[in-house]
Short mmCIF file of C-alpha atoms and ligand atoms in Angstrom, two decimals:
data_model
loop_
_atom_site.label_atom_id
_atom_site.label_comp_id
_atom_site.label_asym_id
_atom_site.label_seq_id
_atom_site.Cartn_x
_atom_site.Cartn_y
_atom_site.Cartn_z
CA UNK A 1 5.82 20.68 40.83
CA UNK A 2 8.04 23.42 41.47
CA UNK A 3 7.57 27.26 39.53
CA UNK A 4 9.74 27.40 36.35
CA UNK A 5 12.49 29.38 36.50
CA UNK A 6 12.10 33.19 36.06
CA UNK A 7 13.51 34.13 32.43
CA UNK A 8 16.96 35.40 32.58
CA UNK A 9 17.46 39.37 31.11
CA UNK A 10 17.62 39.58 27.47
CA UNK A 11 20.45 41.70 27.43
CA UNK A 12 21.42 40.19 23.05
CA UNK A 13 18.89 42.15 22.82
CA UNK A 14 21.31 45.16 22.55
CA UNK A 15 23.65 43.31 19.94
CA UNK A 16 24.19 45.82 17.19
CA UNK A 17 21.94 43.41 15.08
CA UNK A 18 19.10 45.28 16.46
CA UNK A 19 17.28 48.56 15.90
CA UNK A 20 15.04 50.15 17.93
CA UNK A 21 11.62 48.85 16.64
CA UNK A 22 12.97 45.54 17.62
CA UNK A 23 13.56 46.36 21.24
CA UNK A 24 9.74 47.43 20.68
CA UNK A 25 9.18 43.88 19.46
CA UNK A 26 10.75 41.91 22.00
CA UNK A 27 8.47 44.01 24.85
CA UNK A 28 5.49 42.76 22.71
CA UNK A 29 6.70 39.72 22.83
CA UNK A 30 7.21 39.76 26.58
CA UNK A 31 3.69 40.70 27.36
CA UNK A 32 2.10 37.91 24.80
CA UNK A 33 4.06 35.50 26.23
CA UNK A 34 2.99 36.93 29.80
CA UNK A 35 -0.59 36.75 28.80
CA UNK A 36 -3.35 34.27 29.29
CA UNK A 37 -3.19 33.08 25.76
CA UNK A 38 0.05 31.46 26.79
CA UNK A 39 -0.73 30.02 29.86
CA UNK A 40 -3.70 27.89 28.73
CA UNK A 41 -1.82 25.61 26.12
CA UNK A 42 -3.56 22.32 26.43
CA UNK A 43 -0.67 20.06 25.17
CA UNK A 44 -3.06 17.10 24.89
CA UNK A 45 -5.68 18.31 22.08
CA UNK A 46 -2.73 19.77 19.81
CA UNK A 47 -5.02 21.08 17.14
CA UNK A 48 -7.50 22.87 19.22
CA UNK A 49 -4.11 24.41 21.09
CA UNK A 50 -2.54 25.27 17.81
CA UNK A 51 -5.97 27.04 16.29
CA UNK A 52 -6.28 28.85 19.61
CA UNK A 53 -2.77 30.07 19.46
CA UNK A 54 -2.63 30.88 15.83
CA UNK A 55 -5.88 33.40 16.86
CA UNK A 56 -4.45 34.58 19.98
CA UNK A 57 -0.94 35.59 17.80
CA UNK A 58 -2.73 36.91 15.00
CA UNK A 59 -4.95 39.31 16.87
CA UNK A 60 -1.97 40.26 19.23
CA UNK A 61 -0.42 41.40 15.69
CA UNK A 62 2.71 39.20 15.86
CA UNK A 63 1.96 37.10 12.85
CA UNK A 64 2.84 40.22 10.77
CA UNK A 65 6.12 39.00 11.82
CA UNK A 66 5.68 35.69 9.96
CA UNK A 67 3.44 36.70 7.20
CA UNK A 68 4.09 39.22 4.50
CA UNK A 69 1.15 41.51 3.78
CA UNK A 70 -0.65 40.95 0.46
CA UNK A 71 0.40 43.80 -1.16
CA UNK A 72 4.63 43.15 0.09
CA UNK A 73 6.52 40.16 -0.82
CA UNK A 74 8.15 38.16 0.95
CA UNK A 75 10.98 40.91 1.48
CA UNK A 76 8.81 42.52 3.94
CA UNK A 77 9.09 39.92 6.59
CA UNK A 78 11.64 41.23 8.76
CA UNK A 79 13.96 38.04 9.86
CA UNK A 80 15.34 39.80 13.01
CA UNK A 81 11.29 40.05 14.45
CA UNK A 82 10.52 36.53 12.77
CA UNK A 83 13.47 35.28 15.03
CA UNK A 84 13.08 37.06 18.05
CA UNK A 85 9.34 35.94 18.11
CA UNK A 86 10.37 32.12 17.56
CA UNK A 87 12.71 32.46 20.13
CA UNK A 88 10.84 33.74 22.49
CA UNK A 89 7.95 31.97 22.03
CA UNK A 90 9.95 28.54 22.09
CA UNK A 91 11.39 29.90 25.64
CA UNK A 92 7.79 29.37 26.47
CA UNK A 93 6.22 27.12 24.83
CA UNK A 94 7.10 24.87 22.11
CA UNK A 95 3.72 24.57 20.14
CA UNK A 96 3.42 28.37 20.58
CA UNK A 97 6.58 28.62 18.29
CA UNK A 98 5.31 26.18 16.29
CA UNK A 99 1.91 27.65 15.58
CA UNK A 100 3.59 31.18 14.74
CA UNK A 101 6.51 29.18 12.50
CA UNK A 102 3.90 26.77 10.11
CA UNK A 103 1.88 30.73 9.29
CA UNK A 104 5.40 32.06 7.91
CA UNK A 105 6.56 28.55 6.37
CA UNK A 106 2.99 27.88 5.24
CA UNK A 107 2.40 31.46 3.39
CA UNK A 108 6.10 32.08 2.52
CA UNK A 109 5.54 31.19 -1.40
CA UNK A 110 2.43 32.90 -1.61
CA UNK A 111 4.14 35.76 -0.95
CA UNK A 112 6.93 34.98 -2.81
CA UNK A 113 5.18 33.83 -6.46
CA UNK A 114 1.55 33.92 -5.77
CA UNK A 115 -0.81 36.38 -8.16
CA UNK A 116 -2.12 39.42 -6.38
CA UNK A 117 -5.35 37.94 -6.57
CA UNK A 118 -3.69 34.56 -4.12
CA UNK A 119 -2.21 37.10 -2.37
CA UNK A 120 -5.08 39.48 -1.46
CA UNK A 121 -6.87 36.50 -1.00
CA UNK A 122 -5.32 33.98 1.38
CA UNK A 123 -2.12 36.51 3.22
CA UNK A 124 -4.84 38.30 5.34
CA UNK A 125 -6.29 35.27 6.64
CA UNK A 126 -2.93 33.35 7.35
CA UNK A 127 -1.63 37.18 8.73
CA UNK A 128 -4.51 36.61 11.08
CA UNK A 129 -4.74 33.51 12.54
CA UNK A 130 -8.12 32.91 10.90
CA UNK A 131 -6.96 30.27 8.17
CA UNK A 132 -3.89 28.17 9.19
CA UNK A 133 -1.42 27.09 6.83
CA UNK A 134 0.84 24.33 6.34
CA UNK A 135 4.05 23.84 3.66
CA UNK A 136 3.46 20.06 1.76
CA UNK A 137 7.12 19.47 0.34
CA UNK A 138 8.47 16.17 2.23
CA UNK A 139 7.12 12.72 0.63
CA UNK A 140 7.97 9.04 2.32
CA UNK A 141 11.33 8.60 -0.19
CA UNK A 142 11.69 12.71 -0.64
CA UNK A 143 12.81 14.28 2.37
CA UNK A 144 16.41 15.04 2.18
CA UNK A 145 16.38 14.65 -1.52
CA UNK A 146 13.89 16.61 -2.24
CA UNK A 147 13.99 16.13 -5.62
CA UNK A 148 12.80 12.92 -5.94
CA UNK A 149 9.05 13.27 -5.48
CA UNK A 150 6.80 11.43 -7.34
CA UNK A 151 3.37 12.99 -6.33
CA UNK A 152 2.78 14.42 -9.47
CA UNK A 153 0.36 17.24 -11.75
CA UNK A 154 -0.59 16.95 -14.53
CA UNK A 155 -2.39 19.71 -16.64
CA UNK A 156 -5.37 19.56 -18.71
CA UNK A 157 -6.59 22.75 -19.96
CA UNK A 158 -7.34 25.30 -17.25
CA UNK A 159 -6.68 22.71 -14.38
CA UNK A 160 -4.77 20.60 -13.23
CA UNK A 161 -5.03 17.12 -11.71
CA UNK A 162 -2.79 15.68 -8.86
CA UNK A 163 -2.18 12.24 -7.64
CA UNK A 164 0.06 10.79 -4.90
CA UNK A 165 1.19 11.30 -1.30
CA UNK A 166 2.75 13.85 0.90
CA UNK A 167 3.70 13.21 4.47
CA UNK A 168 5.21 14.30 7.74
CA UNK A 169 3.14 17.94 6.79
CA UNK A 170 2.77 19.92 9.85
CA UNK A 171 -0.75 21.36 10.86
CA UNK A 172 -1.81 18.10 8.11
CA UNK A 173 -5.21 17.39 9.22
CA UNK A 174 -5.83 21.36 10.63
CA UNK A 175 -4.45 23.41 7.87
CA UNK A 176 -7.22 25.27 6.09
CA UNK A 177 -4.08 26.21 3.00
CA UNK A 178 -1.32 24.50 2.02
CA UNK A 179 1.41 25.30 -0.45
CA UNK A 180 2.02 21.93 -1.83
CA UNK A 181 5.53 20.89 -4.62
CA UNK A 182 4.70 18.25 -6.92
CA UNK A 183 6.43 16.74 -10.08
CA UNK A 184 4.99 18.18 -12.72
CA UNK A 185 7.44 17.59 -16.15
CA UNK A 186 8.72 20.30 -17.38
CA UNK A 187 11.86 18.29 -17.47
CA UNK A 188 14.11 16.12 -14.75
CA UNK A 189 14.67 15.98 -11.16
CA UNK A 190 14.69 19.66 -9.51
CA UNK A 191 13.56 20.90 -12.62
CA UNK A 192 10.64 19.28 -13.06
CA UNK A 193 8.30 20.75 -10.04
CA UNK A 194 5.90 23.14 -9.62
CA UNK A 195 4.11 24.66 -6.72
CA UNK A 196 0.98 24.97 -6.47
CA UNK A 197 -2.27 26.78 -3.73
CA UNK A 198 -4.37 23.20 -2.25
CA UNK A 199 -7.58 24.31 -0.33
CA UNK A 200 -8.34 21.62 2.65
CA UNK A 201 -11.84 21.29 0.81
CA UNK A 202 -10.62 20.63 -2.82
CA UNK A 203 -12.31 18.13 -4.31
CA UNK A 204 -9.17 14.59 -4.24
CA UNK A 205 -8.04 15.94 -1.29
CA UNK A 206 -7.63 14.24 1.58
CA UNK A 207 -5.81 13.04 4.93
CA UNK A 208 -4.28 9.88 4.78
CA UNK A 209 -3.37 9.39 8.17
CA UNK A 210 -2.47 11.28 11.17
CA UNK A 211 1.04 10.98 12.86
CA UNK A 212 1.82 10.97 16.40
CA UNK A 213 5.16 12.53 17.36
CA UNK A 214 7.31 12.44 20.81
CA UNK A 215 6.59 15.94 21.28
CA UNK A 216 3.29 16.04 19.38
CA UNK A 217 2.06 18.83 17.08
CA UNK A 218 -0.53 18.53 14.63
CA UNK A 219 1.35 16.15 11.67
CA UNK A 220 -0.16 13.94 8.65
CA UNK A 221 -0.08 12.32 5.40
CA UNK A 222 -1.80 14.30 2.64
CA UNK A 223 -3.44 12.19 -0.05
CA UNK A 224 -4.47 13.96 -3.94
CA UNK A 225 -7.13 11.36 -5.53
CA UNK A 226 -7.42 13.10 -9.30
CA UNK A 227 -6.95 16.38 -7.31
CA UNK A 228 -8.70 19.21 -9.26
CA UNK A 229 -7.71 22.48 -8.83
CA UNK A 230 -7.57 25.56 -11.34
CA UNK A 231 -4.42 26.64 -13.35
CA UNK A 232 -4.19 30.05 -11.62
CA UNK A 233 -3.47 28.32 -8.32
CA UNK A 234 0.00 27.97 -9.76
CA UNK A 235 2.46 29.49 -7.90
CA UNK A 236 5.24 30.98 -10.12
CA UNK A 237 6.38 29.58 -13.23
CA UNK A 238 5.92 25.67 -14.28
CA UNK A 239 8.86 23.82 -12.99
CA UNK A 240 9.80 26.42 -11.10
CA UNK A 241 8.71 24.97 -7.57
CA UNK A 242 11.63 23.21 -6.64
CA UNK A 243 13.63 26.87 -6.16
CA UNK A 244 10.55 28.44 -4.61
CA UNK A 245 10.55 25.51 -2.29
CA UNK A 246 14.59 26.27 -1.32
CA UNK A 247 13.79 30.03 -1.04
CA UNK A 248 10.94 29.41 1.01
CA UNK A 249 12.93 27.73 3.18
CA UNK A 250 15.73 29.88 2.70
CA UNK A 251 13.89 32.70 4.80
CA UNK A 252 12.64 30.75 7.67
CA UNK A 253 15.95 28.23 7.99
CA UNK A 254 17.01 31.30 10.23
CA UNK A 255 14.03 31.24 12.39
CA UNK A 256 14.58 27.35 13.23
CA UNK A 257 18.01 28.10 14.85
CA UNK A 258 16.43 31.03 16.82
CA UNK A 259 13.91 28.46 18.05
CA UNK A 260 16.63 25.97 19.01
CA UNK A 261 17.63 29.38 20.98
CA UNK A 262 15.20 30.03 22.83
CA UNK A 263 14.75 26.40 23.70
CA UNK A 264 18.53 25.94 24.78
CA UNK A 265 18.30 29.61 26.77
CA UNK A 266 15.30 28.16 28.33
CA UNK A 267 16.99 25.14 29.56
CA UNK A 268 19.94 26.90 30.93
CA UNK A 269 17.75 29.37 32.90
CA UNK A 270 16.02 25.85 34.38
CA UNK A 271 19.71 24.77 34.98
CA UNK A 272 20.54 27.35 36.76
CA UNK A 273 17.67 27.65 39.22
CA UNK A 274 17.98 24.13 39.61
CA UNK A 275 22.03 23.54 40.52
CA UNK A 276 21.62 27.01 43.10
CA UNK A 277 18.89 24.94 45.08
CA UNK A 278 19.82 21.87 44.97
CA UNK A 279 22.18 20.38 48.19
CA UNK A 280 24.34 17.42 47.63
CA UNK A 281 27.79 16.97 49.06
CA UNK A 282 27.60 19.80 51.84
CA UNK A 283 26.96 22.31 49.20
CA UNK A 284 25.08 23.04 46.65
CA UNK A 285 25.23 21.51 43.04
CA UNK A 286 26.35 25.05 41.41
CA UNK A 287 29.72 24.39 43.70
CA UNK A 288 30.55 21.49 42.38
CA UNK A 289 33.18 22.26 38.86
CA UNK A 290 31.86 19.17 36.88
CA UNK A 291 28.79 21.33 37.06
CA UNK A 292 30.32 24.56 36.81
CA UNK A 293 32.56 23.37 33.36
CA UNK A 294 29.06 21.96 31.86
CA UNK A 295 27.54 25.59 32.70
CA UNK A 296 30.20 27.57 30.97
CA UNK A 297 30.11 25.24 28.10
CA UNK A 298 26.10 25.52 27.20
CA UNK A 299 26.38 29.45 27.98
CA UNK A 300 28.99 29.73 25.58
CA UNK A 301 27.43 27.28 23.06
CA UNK A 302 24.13 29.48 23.41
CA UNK A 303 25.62 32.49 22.85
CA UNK A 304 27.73 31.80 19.56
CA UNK A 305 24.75 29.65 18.31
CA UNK A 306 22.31 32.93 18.72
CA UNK A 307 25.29 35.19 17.07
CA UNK A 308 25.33 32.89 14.20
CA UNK A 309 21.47 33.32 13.89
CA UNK A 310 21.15 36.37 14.18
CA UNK A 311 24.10 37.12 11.84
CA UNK A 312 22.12 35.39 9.43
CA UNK A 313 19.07 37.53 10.24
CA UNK A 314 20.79 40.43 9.39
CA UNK A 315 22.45 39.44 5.98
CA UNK A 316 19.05 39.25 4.99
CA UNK A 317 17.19 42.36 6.20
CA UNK A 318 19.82 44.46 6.25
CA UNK A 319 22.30 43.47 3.39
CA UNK A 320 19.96 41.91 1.24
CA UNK A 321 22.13 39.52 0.29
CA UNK A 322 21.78 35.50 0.08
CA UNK A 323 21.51 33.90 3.25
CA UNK A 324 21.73 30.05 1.50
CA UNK A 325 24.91 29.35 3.75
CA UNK A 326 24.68 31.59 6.82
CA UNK A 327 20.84 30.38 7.19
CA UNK A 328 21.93 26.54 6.50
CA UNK A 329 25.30 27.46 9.41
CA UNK A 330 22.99 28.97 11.65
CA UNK A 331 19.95 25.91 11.49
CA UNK A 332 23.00 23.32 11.83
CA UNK A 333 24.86 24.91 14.72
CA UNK A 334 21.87 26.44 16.64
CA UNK A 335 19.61 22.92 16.40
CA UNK A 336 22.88 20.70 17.59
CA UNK A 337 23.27 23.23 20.31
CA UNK A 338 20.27 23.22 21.52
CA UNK A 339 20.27 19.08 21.87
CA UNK A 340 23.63 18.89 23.77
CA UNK A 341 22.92 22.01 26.25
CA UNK A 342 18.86 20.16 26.84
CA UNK A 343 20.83 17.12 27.35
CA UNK A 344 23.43 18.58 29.86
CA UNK A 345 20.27 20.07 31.72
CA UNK A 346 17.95 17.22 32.32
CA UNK A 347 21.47 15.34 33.66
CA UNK A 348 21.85 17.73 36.28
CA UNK A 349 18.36 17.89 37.08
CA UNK A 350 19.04 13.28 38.00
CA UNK A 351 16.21 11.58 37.94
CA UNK A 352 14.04 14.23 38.05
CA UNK A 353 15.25 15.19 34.63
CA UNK A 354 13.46 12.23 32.79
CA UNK A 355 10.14 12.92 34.61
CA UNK A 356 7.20 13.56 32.60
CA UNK A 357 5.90 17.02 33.60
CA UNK A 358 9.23 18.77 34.36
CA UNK A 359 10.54 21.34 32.00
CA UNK A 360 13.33 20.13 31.12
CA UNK A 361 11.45 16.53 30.02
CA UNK A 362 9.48 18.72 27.55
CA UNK A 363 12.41 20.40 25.95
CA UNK A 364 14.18 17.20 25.62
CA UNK A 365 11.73 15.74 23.46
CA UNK A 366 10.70 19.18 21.81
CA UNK A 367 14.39 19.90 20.48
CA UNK A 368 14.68 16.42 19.31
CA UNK A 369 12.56 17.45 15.56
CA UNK A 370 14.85 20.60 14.57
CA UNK A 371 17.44 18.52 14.07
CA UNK A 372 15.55 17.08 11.19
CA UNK A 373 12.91 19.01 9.95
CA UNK A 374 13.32 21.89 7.24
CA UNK A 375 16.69 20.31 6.28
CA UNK A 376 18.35 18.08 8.19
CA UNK A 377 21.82 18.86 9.58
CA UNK A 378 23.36 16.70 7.25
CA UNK A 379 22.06 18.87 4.63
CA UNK A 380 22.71 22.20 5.85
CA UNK A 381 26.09 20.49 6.33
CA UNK A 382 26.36 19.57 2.77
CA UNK A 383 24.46 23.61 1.79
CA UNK A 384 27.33 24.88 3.62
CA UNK A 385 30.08 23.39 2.18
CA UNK A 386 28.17 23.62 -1.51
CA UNK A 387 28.39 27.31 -0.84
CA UNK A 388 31.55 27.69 0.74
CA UNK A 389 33.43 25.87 -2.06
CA UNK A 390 31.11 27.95 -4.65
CA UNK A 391 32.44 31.15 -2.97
CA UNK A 392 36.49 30.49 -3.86
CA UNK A 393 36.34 29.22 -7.15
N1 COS B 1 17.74 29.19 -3.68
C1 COS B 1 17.48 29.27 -5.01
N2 COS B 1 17.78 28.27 -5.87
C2 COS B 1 18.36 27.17 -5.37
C3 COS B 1 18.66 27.02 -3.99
C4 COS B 1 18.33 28.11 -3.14
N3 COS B 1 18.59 28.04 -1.84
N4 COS B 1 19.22 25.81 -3.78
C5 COS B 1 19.29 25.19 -4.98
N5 COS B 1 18.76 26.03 -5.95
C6 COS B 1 18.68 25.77 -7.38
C7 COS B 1 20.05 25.38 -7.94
O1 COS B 1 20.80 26.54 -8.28
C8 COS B 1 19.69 24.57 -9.13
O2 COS B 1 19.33 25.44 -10.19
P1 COS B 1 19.79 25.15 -11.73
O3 COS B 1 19.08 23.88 -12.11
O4 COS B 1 19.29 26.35 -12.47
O5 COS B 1 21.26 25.00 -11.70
C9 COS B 1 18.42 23.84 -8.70
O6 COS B 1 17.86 24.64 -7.64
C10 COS B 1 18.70 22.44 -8.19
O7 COS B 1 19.62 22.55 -7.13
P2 COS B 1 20.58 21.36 -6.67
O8 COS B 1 21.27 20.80 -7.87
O9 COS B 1 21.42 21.88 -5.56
O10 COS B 1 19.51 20.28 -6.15
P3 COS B 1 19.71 18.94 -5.35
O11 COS B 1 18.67 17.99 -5.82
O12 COS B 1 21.15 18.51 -5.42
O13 COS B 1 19.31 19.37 -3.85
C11 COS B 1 19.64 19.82 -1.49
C12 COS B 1 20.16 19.82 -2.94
C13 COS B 1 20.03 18.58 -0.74
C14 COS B 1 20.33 21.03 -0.86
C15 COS B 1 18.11 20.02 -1.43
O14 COS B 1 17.45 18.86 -1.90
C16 COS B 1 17.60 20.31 -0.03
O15 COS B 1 17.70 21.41 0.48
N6 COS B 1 17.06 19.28 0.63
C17 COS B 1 16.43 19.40 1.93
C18 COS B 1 15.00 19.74 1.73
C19 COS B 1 14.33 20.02 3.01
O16 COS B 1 14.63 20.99 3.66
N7 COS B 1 13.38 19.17 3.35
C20 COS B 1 12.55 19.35 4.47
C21 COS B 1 11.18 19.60 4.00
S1 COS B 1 10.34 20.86 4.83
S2 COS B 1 10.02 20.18 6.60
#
């Protein structure tokens, strides 16, 4: 099979969303993704690939970009370095990104509500690579509508007791912490939940079932049988979950689009090495302006879908002001992006396009999830519009 194509020049890079320190960053980021770690990704044992590359991230020190320390909150992660890092790793390799993504979403609420004592104990480990982490919101009739859940707490004394089901939870089956939203009563819908710390060896706990996904990552159903854990492993007030939940995801949403980036920018560099080579009607495919229209199209999609990302980015860091809407913008447009320019790639690559092994194969299936997970586009569609009608009253 032929060499991937070389990456093309980060030259965004120097958009004015970008100080110096992240320049530094994206050299880091270079030379991990450069490095062994990256080149021995065994895509078919997912979970020994996705504990290897949590390590291999933690000890290079990029988790810090996904991981607050225990002492910060969750104001310290820096979304410009969280984004950069997701999209470069997802230039590379897709469970890379995912392995550095589940550490931020997984620990995000920690950092956000947890007691110091949470903190101190479980941020070092996740900001490592030593314990992974996964983020149990999503139920089998609670995905979009979050709200619904029925797996429920109930408190009795200093503990409290869970029952019921949580499923499509990324690094289920691996994770060694999970932040977990469950109904817990202190009144109806949205305002009823609370989150809550769930150690992988809690007594109740267990996994129902492992899923198997068209690009696969490690995935399952969570099961709580009578669930025991201890009060302080509360995260924030009771029934305050379901806004810790939106938060959480508030401050990553950003880092899915740059993902979607780096896959997109990934297939366009493929593209382009591909329609130079490639002969067909005397010339070469790059001559031909069906190809040439398609080309200017996915640059141009790429380029406004990373400005809207890293737009949102900056709100954040720099502003410190609510990224609900630009995050939700940026996931929608950067995720629907990244589908049509993969799709445009693999049909000029022909037949070769749809054959397992080639890049472009593995991006086509690997884009395929963003559109859905962590909100999909028909609700950042509906966030958007909440927030845009909220903001002219
Ligand atoms: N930050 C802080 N608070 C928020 C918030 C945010 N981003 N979004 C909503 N809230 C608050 C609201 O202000 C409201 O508070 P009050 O009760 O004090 O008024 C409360 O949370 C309930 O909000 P809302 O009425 O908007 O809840 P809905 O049930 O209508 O939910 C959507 C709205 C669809 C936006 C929500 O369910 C959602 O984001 N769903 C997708 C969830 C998701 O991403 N799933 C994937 C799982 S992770 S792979």
């Amino acid at each position: 099979m032929r060499a991937p194509a070389p990456r093309a020049p980060r030259d965004w890079i120097e958009w004015p969303f970008f100080e110096k320190r992240h320049r530094e960053f994206a050299q880091q980021l270079d030379r991990f993704v450069a490095s062994p770690a990256m080149r021995e990704i065994d895509h078919a044992d997912v979970d020994r690939a996705c504990r290897k590359q949590a390590r291999a991230l933690g000890e290079a020190g990029l988790l810090a970009a996904a991981v607050a320390p225990p002492d910060g909150d969750a104001a310290a992660i820096d979304s410009r370095a969280a984004c950069l890092a997701r999209e470069t790793l997802a230039w590379s390799d897709g469970l890379a990104d995912f392995a550095f993504a589940m550490q931020g979403l997984g620990s995000g609420a920690i950092s956000l509500a947890g007691s110091p004592d949470l903190r101190a104990a479980i941020l070092p480990k996740t900001r490592s690579g030593e314990w992974l982490a996964g983020f149990a919101l999503s139920e089998k009739e609670a995905g979009s509508d979050v709200a619904a859940m029925a797996c429920a707490a109930r408190r009795d004394g200093d503990r409290y007791f869970i029952d019921g089901e949580k499923t499509w939870i990324s690094n289920g089956g691996i994770a060694d912490v999970y932040t977990l939203f469950v109904r817990s009563g202190e009144g109806p819908g949205a305002r009823g939940i609370s989150a809550f710390v769930v150690f992988a060896d809690d007594p109740g706990f267990s996994i129902a079932e492992r899923i198997d996904l068209i690009a696969p990552h490690p995935l399952a159903t969570l099961r709580f049988e009578n669930c025991r854990i201890p009060a302080s492993r509360r995260l924030g007030a009771p029934g305050g979950g379901f806004k810790l939940a939106m938060q959480t995801l508030d401050i990553f949403r950003a880092s899915v689009a740059a993902a979607a980036v780096g896959f997109a920018r990934r297939a366009l560099d493929e593209a382009l090495d591909h329609v130079r080579q490639r002969k067909m009607f005397g010339g070469t495919l790059a001559d031909l302006q069906t190809t040439q229209a398609a080309l200017g199209d996915m640059a141009t999609e790429i380029d406004a879908a990373a400005l809207l990302t890293y737009r949102a980015a900056w709100r954040r860091d720099v502003q410190r002001l609510s990224t609900t809407r630009e995050a939700a913008m940026a996931k929608m447009a950067a995720t629907e992006t990244g589908q049509r320019v993969i799709d445009r790639a693999v049909q000029m690559f022909g037949a070769r396009g749809v054959r397992r092994g080639e890049i472009v194969e593995r991006l086509y299936r690997e884009i395929r999830a963003l559109r859905i997970y962590e909100g999909a586009t028909e609700v950042q569609r509906l966030i958007v519009a909440r927030e845009t009608l909220k903001s002219r009253p």
